[in-house]
Amino acid sequence: GITNLSLSLDTPEYQKVAVGFFKFFLDNAKKIERGVLRLKFLEALTVIIKNLNTSDKAAGSNEYTIKLNDVWNLIIKWSSKSKHTPFCYTFLQSMLTNTFPSFFINSHGQAFLDMIIKYAKNEPEQSLILLVEWIKSVPKEYVQNNDFQTNMKNTILPFLFPMNKDNVTRSIKYKSPNHTDNLVEIVAQIAIKQNEIYINFINSIF
């Protein structure tokens, strides 16, 4: 299968081959319409992208970054078909997990968080699973530049634990036992990423 391709970014010549592979995929993507085929391609791409991004040359390759952006935009289009949304969103999150910090920070991390929140209206369970992975994938550079704190304060905590009418304490939005583990994991990941946010959050509950 294509996951066995020996793609690399270690030299300019190898980068050219890797970029050519993504160009070929993108040029032919319009022919891939069936969900089962799209899923197979995304499973393969997940492995390829993860392997390529182990190279310290990945973040510095402008052509490669452009192709990653093009893949991202294509999969967002694919995700508009409701039956394809779950595996497309799983793939998009895998891109955030497996790429370099600037890919997350420059726009995709924030954009995908907004998509997860919107998705929760119809698919709360998968959204919480994605949110766990999103928080895990947040790079330390994102935490350090205060974007993480802003998102926690203005988006994630109000979404999961909305303020009560007293505007001091919070309640839990998703109370189903199916959601408990994910909520606990989200809070744990918040504590790992930035303890100050966690402490302020705990104080608003008790």
PDB file of C-alpha atoms in Angstrom:
ATOM      1  CA  GLY A   1       0.000   0.000   0.000  1.00  0.00           C
ATOM      2  CA  ILE A   2       0.962   3.670  -0.202  1.00  0.00           C
ATOM      3  CA  THR A   3       1.860   3.674   3.503  1.00  0.00           C
ATOM      4  CA  ASN A   4       4.972   1.707   2.533  1.00  0.00           C
ATOM      5  CA  LEU A   5       6.282   4.539   0.343  1.00  0.00           C
ATOM      6  CA  SER A   6       9.740   5.647   1.464  1.00  0.00           C
ATOM      7  CA  LEU A   7       9.018   9.373   1.544  1.00  0.00           C
ATOM      8  CA  SER A   8      11.446  11.702   3.302  1.00  0.00           C
ATOM      9  CA  LEU A   9      12.170  15.401   3.775  1.00  0.00           C
ATOM     10  CA  ASP A  10      15.835  15.001   4.658  1.00  0.00           C
ATOM     11  CA  THR A  11      17.240  16.484   1.431  1.00  0.00           C
ATOM     12  CA  PRO A  12      15.867  18.944  -1.161  1.00  0.00           C
ATOM     13  CA  GLU A  13      15.600  16.053  -3.636  1.00  0.00           C
ATOM     14  CA  TYR A  14      13.574  13.929  -1.211  1.00  0.00           C
ATOM     15  CA  GLN A  15      11.384  16.936  -0.392  1.00  0.00           C
ATOM     16  CA  LYS A  16      10.622  17.334  -4.078  1.00  0.00           C
ATOM     17  CA  VAL A  17       9.458  13.707  -4.279  1.00  0.00           C
ATOM     18  CA  ALA A  18       7.305  14.047  -1.129  1.00  0.00           C
ATOM     19  CA  VAL A  19       5.705  17.267  -2.381  1.00  0.00           C
ATOM     20  CA  GLY A  20       5.108  15.551  -5.733  1.00  0.00           C
ATOM     21  CA  PHE A  21       3.262  12.737  -3.978  1.00  0.00           C
ATOM     22  CA  PHE A  22       0.908  15.185  -2.256  1.00  0.00           C
ATOM     23  CA  LYS A  23       0.391  17.076  -5.530  1.00  0.00           C
ATOM     24  CA  PHE A  24      -0.570  13.826  -7.270  1.00  0.00           C
ATOM     25  CA  PHE A  25      -3.021  12.973  -4.481  1.00  0.00           C
ATOM     26  CA  LEU A  26      -4.593  16.439  -4.517  1.00  0.00           C
ATOM     27  CA  ASP A  27      -4.857  16.489  -8.323  1.00  0.00           C
ATOM     28  CA  ASN A  28      -6.753  13.188  -8.263  1.00  0.00           C
ATOM     29  CA  ALA A  29      -8.789  13.738  -5.106  1.00  0.00           C
ATOM     30  CA  LYS A  30     -11.916  14.768  -7.018  1.00  0.00           C
ATOM     31  CA  LYS A  31     -12.164  11.177  -8.260  1.00  0.00           C
ATOM     32  CA  ILE A  32     -12.357   9.849  -4.696  1.00  0.00           C
ATOM     33  CA  GLU A  33     -16.038  10.125  -3.794  1.00  0.00           C
ATOM     34  CA  ARG A  34     -17.009   6.948  -1.956  1.00  0.00           C
ATOM     35  CA  GLY A  35     -16.703   7.091   1.807  1.00  0.00           C
ATOM     36  CA  VAL A  36     -14.890   3.761   2.115  1.00  0.00           C
ATOM     37  CA  LEU A  37     -12.210   4.934  -0.348  1.00  0.00           C
ATOM     38  CA  ARG A  38     -11.835   8.312   1.323  1.00  0.00           C
ATOM     39  CA  LEU A  39     -11.403   6.599   4.684  1.00  0.00           C
ATOM     40  CA  LYS A  40      -8.700   4.282   3.304  1.00  0.00           C
ATOM     41  CA  PHE A  41      -6.798   7.207   1.777  1.00  0.00           C
ATOM     42  CA  LEU A  42      -6.981   9.204   5.012  1.00  0.00           C
ATOM     43  CA  GLU A  43      -5.756   6.248   7.059  1.00  0.00           C
ATOM     44  CA  ALA A  44      -2.768   5.993   4.721  1.00  0.00           C
ATOM     45  CA  LEU A  45      -2.140   9.746   4.731  1.00  0.00           C
ATOM     46  CA  THR A  46      -2.179   9.768   8.532  1.00  0.00           C
ATOM     47  CA  VAL A  47       0.741   7.325   8.608  1.00  0.00           C
ATOM     48  CA  ILE A  48       2.648   9.154   5.849  1.00  0.00           C
ATOM     49  CA  ILE A  49       2.259  12.594   7.443  1.00  0.00           C
ATOM     50  CA  LYS A  50       3.235  11.267  10.864  1.00  0.00           C
ATOM     51  CA  ASN A  51       6.386   9.695   9.424  1.00  0.00           C
ATOM     52  CA  LEU A  52       7.347  12.791   7.429  1.00  0.00           C
ATOM     53  CA  ASN A  53       6.950  15.067  10.425  1.00  0.00           C
ATOM     54  CA  THR A  54       9.510  13.128  12.439  1.00  0.00           C
ATOM     55  CA  SER A  55      12.051  14.995  10.278  1.00  0.00           C
ATOM     56  CA  ASP A  56      13.416  18.244  11.699  1.00  0.00           C
ATOM     57  CA  LYS A  57      13.231  19.573   8.126  1.00  0.00           C
ATOM     58  CA  ALA A  58       9.415  19.411   8.045  1.00  0.00           C
ATOM     59  CA  ALA A  59       8.618  22.809   9.567  1.00  0.00           C
ATOM     60  CA  GLY A  60      11.222  24.530   7.393  1.00  0.00           C
ATOM     61  CA  SER A  61       9.931  23.217   4.073  1.00  0.00           C
ATOM     62  CA  ASN A  62       7.629  25.847   2.627  1.00  0.00           C
ATOM     63  CA  GLU A  63       6.483  23.654  -0.276  1.00  0.00           C
ATOM     64  CA  TYR A  64       5.620  20.813   2.084  1.00  0.00           C
ATOM     65  CA  THR A  65       3.709  23.150   4.399  1.00  0.00           C
ATOM     66  CA  ILE A  66       1.704  24.476   1.440  1.00  0.00           C
ATOM     67  CA  LYS A  67       0.733  20.919   0.491  1.00  0.00           C
ATOM     68  CA  LEU A  68      -0.309  20.162   4.087  1.00  0.00           C
ATOM     69  CA  ASN A  69      -2.518  23.259   4.003  1.00  0.00           C
ATOM     70  CA  ASP A  70      -4.016  22.070   0.705  1.00  0.00           C
ATOM     71  CA  VAL A  71      -4.740  18.639   2.181  1.00  0.00           C
ATOM     72  CA  TRP A  72      -6.348  20.299   5.213  1.00  0.00           C
ATOM     73  CA  ASN A  73      -8.630  22.412   3.012  1.00  0.00           C
ATOM     74  CA  LEU A  74      -9.582  19.397   0.882  1.00  0.00           C
ATOM     75  CA  ILE A  75     -10.567  17.302   3.901  1.00  0.00           C
ATOM     76  CA  ILE A  76     -12.670  20.150   5.271  1.00  0.00           C
ATOM     77  CA  LYS A  77     -14.578  20.008   1.970  1.00  0.00           C
ATOM     78  CA  TRP A  78     -14.937  16.246   2.257  1.00  0.00           C
ATOM     79  CA  SER A  79     -16.221  16.615   5.818  1.00  0.00           C
ATOM     80  CA  SER A  80     -19.228  18.609   4.616  1.00  0.00           C
ATOM     81  CA  LYS A  81     -20.855  15.295   3.673  1.00  0.00           C
ATOM     82  CA  SER A  82     -22.384  14.233   7.001  1.00  0.00           C
ATOM     83  CA  LYS A  83     -21.564  10.523   6.637  1.00  0.00           C
ATOM     84  CA  HIS A  84     -17.920  11.439   6.062  1.00  0.00           C
ATOM     85  CA  THR A  85     -17.638  13.995   8.870  1.00  0.00           C
ATOM     86  CA  PRO A  86     -16.524  11.569  11.630  1.00  0.00           C
ATOM     87  CA  PHE A  87     -13.500  10.106   9.836  1.00  0.00           C
ATOM     88  CA  CYS A  88     -12.606  13.446   8.236  1.00  0.00           C
ATOM     89  CA  TYR A  89     -12.575  15.160  11.633  1.00  0.00           C
ATOM     90  CA  THR A  90     -10.506  12.315  13.083  1.00  0.00           C
ATOM     91  CA  PHE A  91      -8.001  12.851  10.276  1.00  0.00           C
ATOM     92  CA  LEU A  92      -7.874  16.633  10.756  1.00  0.00           C
ATOM     93  CA  GLN A  93      -7.140  16.143  14.446  1.00  0.00           C
ATOM     94  CA  SER A  94      -4.419  13.629  13.540  1.00  0.00           C
ATOM     95  CA  MET A  95      -2.831  16.345  11.394  1.00  0.00           C
ATOM     96  CA  LEU A  96      -2.734  18.689  14.398  1.00  0.00           C
ATOM     97  CA  THR A  97      -1.303  15.900  16.566  1.00  0.00           C
ATOM     98  CA  ASN A  98       1.356  14.827  14.093  1.00  0.00           C
ATOM     99  CA  THR A  99       2.549  18.079  12.526  1.00  0.00           C
ATOM    100  CA  PHE A 100       4.848  20.833  13.799  1.00  0.00           C
ATOM    101  CA  PRO A 101       3.812  23.680  16.175  1.00  0.00           C
ATOM    102  CA  SER A 102       3.461  26.398  13.528  1.00  0.00           C
ATOM    103  CA  PHE A 103       0.863  24.326  11.639  1.00  0.00           C
ATOM    104  CA  PHE A 104      -1.302  24.347  14.774  1.00  0.00           C
ATOM    105  CA  ILE A 105      -0.580  27.911  15.863  1.00  0.00           C
ATOM    106  CA  ASN A 106      -0.909  29.821  12.579  1.00  0.00           C
ATOM    107  CA  SER A 107      -4.615  29.064  12.169  1.00  0.00           C
ATOM    108  CA  HIS A 108      -5.518  25.380  12.045  1.00  0.00           C
ATOM    109  CA  GLY A 109      -5.630  24.770  15.791  1.00  0.00           C
ATOM    110  CA  GLN A 110      -8.104  27.573  16.404  1.00  0.00           C
ATOM    111  CA  ALA A 111     -10.147  26.747  13.298  1.00  0.00           C
ATOM    112  CA  PHE A 112     -10.534  23.120  14.297  1.00  0.00           C
ATOM    113  CA  LEU A 113     -11.497  23.998  17.879  1.00  0.00           C
ATOM    114  CA  ASP A 114     -14.340  26.105  16.489  1.00  0.00           C
ATOM    115  CA  MET A 115     -15.401  23.154  14.310  1.00  0.00           C
ATOM    116  CA  ILE A 116     -15.394  20.782  17.298  1.00  0.00           C
ATOM    117  CA  ILE A 117     -17.592  23.127  19.335  1.00  0.00           C
ATOM    118  CA  LYS A 118     -20.049  23.465  16.455  1.00  0.00           C
ATOM    119  CA  TYR A 119     -20.039  19.699  15.870  1.00  0.00           C
ATOM    120  CA  ALA A 120     -21.040  19.077  19.496  1.00  0.00           C
ATOM    121  CA  LYS A 121     -24.608  20.217  18.804  1.00  0.00           C
ATOM    122  CA  ASN A 122     -25.252  16.986  16.890  1.00  0.00           C
ATOM    123  CA  GLU A 123     -22.420  14.698  18.004  1.00  0.00           C
ATOM    124  CA  PRO A 124     -21.476  15.498  21.605  1.00  0.00           C
ATOM    125  CA  GLU A 125     -19.745  12.190  22.236  1.00  0.00           C
ATOM    126  CA  GLN A 126     -17.342  12.352  19.298  1.00  0.00           C
ATOM    127  CA  SER A 127     -16.788  16.063  19.910  1.00  0.00           C
ATOM    128  CA  LEU A 128     -15.593  15.395  23.456  1.00  0.00           C
ATOM    129  CA  ILE A 129     -13.246  12.676  22.180  1.00  0.00           C
ATOM    130  CA  LEU A 130     -11.856  15.134  19.619  1.00  0.00           C
ATOM    131  CA  LEU A 131     -11.541  17.846  22.256  1.00  0.00           C
ATOM    132  CA  VAL A 132      -9.430  15.549  24.449  1.00  0.00           C
ATOM    133  CA  GLU A 133      -7.085  14.974  21.512  1.00  0.00           C
ATOM    134  CA  TRP A 134      -7.108  18.675  20.604  1.00  0.00           C
ATOM    135  CA  ILE A 135      -5.937  19.686  24.078  1.00  0.00           C
ATOM    136  CA  LYS A 136      -3.284  16.947  24.038  1.00  0.00           C
ATOM    137  CA  SER A 137      -2.004  18.249  20.695  1.00  0.00           C
ATOM    138  CA  VAL A 138      -1.669  21.867  21.862  1.00  0.00           C
ATOM    139  CA  PRO A 139       2.038  22.763  21.480  1.00  0.00           C
ATOM    140  CA  LYS A 140       3.838  24.477  24.354  1.00  0.00           C
ATOM    141  CA  GLU A 141       4.358  27.535  22.132  1.00  0.00           C
ATOM    142  CA  TYR A 142       0.564  27.926  21.943  1.00  0.00           C
ATOM    143  CA  VAL A 143       0.277  27.768  25.722  1.00  0.00           C
ATOM    144  CA  GLN A 144       3.069  30.310  26.167  1.00  0.00           C
ATOM    145  CA  ASN A 145       1.560  32.971  23.881  1.00  0.00           C
ATOM    146  CA  ASN A 146      -1.707  33.069  25.895  1.00  0.00           C
ATOM    147  CA  ASP A 147      -3.912  31.737  23.083  1.00  0.00           C
ATOM    148  CA  PHE A 148      -4.515  28.594  25.110  1.00  0.00           C
ATOM    149  CA  GLN A 149      -5.569  30.568  28.184  1.00  0.00           C
ATOM    150  CA  THR A 150      -7.895  32.730  26.076  1.00  0.00           C
ATOM    151  CA  ASN A 151      -9.514  29.662  24.517  1.00  0.00           C
ATOM    152  CA  MET A 152      -9.958  28.007  27.888  1.00  0.00           C
ATOM    153  CA  LYS A 153     -11.533  31.080  29.438  1.00  0.00           C
ATOM    154  CA  ASN A 154     -13.738  32.162  26.523  1.00  0.00           C
ATOM    155  CA  THR A 155     -14.532  28.942  24.654  1.00  0.00           C
ATOM    156  CA  ILE A 156     -13.765  25.548  26.177  1.00  0.00           C
ATOM    157  CA  LEU A 157     -14.726  25.998  29.835  1.00  0.00           C
ATOM    158  CA  PRO A 158     -17.950  27.927  29.055  1.00  0.00           C
ATOM    159  CA  PHE A 159     -18.817  25.220  26.521  1.00  0.00           C
ATOM    160  CA  LEU A 160     -18.290  22.279  28.897  1.00  0.00           C
ATOM    161  CA  PHE A 161     -19.007  23.927  32.246  1.00  0.00           C
ATOM    162  CA  PRO A 162     -21.315  26.926  31.714  1.00  0.00           C
ATOM    163  CA  MET A 163     -21.661  29.521  34.446  1.00  0.00           C
ATOM    164  CA  ASN A 164     -24.719  29.352  36.665  1.00  0.00           C
ATOM    165  CA  LYS A 165     -27.022  32.331  37.101  1.00  0.00           C
ATOM    166  CA  ASP A 166     -24.977  33.494  40.094  1.00  0.00           C
ATOM    167  CA  ASN A 167     -22.095  34.073  37.627  1.00  0.00           C
ATOM    168  CA  VAL A 168     -19.705  32.519  40.117  1.00  0.00           C
ATOM    169  CA  THR A 169     -20.220  28.735  40.094  1.00  0.00           C
ATOM    170  CA  ARG A 170     -20.398  26.373  37.125  1.00  0.00           C
ATOM    171  CA  SER A 171     -22.540  23.415  36.101  1.00  0.00           C
ATOM    172  CA  ILE A 172     -21.744  20.437  33.884  1.00  0.00           C
ATOM    173  CA  LYS A 173     -23.285  20.569  30.406  1.00  0.00           C
ATOM    174  CA  TYR A 174     -22.754  16.920  29.458  1.00  0.00           C
ATOM    175  CA  LYS A 175     -23.965  14.770  32.350  1.00  0.00           C
ATOM    176  CA  SER A 176     -24.302  11.394  30.649  1.00  0.00           C
ATOM    177  CA  PRO A 177     -22.069   8.650  32.124  1.00  0.00           C
ATOM    178  CA  ASN A 178     -20.752   8.142  28.565  1.00  0.00           C
ATOM    179  CA  HIS A 179     -19.189  11.598  28.741  1.00  0.00           C
ATOM    180  CA  THR A 180     -17.644  11.421  32.220  1.00  0.00           C
ATOM    181  CA  ASP A 181     -14.301   9.877  31.251  1.00  0.00           C
ATOM    182  CA  ASN A 182     -13.742  12.424  28.492  1.00  0.00           C
ATOM    183  CA  LEU A 183     -14.613  15.341  30.766  1.00  0.00           C
ATOM    184  CA  VAL A 184     -12.188  14.066  33.422  1.00  0.00           C
ATOM    185  CA  GLU A 185      -9.492  13.626  30.778  1.00  0.00           C
ATOM    186  CA  ILE A 186     -10.078  17.162  29.445  1.00  0.00           C
ATOM    187  CA  VAL A 187      -9.710  18.658  32.924  1.00  0.00           C
ATOM    188  CA  ALA A 188      -6.593  16.541  33.525  1.00  0.00           C
ATOM    189  CA  GLN A 189      -5.057  17.736  30.261  1.00  0.00           C
ATOM    190  CA  ILE A 190      -5.829  21.350  31.181  1.00  0.00           C
ATOM    191  CA  ALA A 191      -3.937  20.828  34.456  1.00  0.00           C
ATOM    192  CA  ILE A 192      -0.974  19.348  32.565  1.00  0.00           C
ATOM    193  CA  LYS A 193      -0.871  22.189  30.031  1.00  0.00           C
ATOM    194  CA  GLN A 194      -1.388  25.115  32.404  1.00  0.00           C
ATOM    195  CA  ASN A 195      -1.939  24.608  36.108  1.00  0.00           C
ATOM    196  CA  GLU A 196      -3.122  28.183  36.720  1.00  0.00           C
ATOM    197  CA  ILE A 197      -6.175  27.681  34.481  1.00  0.00           C
ATOM    198  CA  TYR A 198      -6.927  24.421  36.286  1.00  0.00           C
ATOM    199  CA  ILE A 199      -6.767  26.029  39.741  1.00  0.00           C
ATOM    200  CA  ASN A 200      -9.043  28.898  38.709  1.00  0.00           C
ATOM    201  CA  PHE A 201     -11.465  26.393  37.209  1.00  0.00           C
ATOM    202  CA  ILE A 202     -11.538  24.233  40.363  1.00  0.00           C
ATOM    203  CA  ASN A 203     -12.185  27.324  42.480  1.00  0.00           C
ATOM    204  CA  SER A 204     -15.237  28.106  40.336  1.00  0.00           C
ATOM    205  CA  ILE A 205     -16.723  24.679  41.008  1.00  0.00           C
ATOM    206  CA  PHE A 206     -16.218  24.357  44.754  1.00  0.00           C
TER     207      PHE A 206
END
